[in-house]
CSV table of C-alpha atoms in Angstrom, one decimal:
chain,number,residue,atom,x,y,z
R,262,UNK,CA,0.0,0.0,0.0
R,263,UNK,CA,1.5,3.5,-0.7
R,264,UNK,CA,1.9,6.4,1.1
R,265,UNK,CA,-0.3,8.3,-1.3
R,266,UNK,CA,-3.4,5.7,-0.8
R,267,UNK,CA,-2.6,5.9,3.1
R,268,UNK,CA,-3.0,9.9,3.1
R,269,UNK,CA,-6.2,8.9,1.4
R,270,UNK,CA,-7.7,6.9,4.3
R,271,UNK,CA,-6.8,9.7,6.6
R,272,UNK,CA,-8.3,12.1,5.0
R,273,UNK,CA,-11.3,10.1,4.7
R,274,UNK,CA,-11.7,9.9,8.4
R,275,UNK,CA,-10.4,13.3,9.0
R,276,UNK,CA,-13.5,14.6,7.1
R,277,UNK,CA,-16.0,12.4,9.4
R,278,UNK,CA,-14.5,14.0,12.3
R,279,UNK,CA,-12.9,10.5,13.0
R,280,UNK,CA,-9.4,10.7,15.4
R,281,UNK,CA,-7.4,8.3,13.3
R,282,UNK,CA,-3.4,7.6,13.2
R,283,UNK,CA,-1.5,4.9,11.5
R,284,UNK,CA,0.5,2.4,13.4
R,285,UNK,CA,0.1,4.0,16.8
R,286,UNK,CA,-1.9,7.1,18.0
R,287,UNK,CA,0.6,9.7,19.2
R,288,UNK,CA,-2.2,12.8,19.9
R,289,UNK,CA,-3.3,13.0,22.6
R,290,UNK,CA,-6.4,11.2,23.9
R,291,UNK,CA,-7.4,12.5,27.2
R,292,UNK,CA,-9.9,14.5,25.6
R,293,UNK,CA,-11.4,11.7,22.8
R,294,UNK,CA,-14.3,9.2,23.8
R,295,UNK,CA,-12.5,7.0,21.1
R,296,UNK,CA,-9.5,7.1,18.5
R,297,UNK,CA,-8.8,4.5,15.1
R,298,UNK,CA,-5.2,3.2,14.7
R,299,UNK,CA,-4.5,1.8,10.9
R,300,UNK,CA,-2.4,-1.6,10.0
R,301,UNK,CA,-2.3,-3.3,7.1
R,302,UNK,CA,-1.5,-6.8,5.3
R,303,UNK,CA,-0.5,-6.9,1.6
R,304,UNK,CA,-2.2,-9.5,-0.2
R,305,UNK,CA,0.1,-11.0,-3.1
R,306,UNK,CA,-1.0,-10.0,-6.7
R,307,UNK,CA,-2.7,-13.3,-8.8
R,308,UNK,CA,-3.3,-10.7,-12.0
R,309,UNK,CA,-0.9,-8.6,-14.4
R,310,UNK,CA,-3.0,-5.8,-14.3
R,311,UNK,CA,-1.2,-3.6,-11.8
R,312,UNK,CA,-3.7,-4.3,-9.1
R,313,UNK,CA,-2.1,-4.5,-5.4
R,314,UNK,CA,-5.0,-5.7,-2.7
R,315,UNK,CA,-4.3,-5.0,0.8
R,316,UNK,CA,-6.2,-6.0,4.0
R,317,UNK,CA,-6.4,-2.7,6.6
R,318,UNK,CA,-7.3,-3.3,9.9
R,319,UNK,CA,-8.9,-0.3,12.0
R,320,UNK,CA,-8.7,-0.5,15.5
R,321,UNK,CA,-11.1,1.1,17.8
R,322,UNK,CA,-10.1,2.0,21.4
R,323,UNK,CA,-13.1,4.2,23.5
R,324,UNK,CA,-13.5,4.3,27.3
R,325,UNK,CA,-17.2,3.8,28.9
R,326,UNK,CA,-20.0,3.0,26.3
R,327,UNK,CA,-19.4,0.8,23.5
R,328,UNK,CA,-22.1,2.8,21.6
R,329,UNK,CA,-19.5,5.8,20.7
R,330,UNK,CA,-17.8,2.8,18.9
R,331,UNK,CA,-20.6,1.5,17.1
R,332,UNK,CA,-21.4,4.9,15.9
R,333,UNK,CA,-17.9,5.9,14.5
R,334,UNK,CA,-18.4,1.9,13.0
R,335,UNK,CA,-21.7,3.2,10.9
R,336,UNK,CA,-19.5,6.9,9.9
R,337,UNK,CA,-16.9,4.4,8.4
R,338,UNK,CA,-19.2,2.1,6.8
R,339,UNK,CA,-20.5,5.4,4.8
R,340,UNK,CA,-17.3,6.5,4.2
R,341,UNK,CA,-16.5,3.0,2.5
R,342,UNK,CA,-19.2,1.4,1.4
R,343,UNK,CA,-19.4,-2.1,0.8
R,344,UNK,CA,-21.2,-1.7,-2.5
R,345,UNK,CA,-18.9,0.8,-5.0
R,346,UNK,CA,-16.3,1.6,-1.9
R,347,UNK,CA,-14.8,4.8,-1.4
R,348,UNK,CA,-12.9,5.3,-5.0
R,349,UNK,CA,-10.2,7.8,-6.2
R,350,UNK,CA,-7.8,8.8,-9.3
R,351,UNK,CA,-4.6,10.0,-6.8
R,352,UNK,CA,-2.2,12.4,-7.2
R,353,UNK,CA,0.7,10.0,-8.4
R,354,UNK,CA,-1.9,8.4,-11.0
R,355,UNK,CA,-3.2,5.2,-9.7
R,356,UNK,CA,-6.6,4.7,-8.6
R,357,UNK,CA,-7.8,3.8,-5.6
R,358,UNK,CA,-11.0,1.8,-4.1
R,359,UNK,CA,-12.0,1.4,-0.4
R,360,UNK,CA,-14.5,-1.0,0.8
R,361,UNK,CA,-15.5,-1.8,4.2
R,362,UNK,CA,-15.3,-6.0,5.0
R,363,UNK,CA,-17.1,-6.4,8.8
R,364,UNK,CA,-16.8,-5.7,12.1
R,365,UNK,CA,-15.9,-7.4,15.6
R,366,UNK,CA,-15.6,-6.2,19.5
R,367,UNK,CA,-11.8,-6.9,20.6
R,368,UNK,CA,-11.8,-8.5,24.4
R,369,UNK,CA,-9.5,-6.5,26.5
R,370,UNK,CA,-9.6,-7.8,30.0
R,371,UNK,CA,-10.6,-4.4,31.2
R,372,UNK,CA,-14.1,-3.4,31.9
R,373,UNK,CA,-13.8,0.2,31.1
R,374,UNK,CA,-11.5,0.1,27.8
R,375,UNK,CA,-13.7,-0.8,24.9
R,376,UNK,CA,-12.1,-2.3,21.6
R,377,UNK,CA,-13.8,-2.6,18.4
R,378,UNK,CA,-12.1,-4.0,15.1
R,379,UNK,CA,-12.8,-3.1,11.4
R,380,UNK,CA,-11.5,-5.1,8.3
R,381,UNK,CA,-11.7,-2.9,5.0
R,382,UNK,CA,-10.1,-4.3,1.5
R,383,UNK,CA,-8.2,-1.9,-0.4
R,384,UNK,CA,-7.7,-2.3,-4.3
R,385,UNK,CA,-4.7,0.0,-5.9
R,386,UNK,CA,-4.0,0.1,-9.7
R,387,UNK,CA,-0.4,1.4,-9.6
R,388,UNK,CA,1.2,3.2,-12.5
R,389,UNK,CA,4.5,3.5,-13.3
């Protein structure tokens, strides 16, 4: 996944009013109900057509209610749909589609810290 597709994302969630980081969240949180922290796993190509697939995880940390979590979940689903995704033509040329996979609750052993995780497939046509 490049660096252009993962300014993308950002600014995806950015617009939804969405704290989200990749990696690790380094802002500061004492004033958030809840922030998204981005991974990802390449999928190796099967096709000559310059397509690279890659799996992002978003993970969802909040404190009290897990409803905060399951409404950023809904913001995200709109963001990228599951029918059409979220699609681009980027600055470097390649295109770009977004769609969101599911959604699960993370256990985390503590009964204030809620965890939620969402699986979106991203689909970049590179050019050279």
């Amino acid at each position: 996944m490049t660096t252009a597709v993962m300014k993308f994302i950002s600014e995806a969630m950015e617009s939804e009013g969405i704290p989200y980081e990749f990696m690790e969240f380094t802002s500061p949180i004492a004033d958030l109900q809840s922030y998204w922290v981005g991974e990802y796993s390449e999928i190796p190509p099967n096709t000559e057509d310059g397509m690279q697939e890659t799996q992002l995880v978003l993970t969802g940390t909040g404190r009290g209610s897990w409803l905060n979590l399951e409404k950023e979940k809904v913001k995200i689903e709109k963001i990228f749909p599951t029918i059409g995704g979220r699609t681009a033509i980027l600055d470097n040329g390649s295109g770009v589609a977004v769609f969101y996979g599911n959604a699960f609750p993370v256990p985390t052993g503590d009964g204030f810290l809620k965890r939620l995780q969402i699986n979106l497939t991203v689909k970049e046509w590179k050019v050279k």
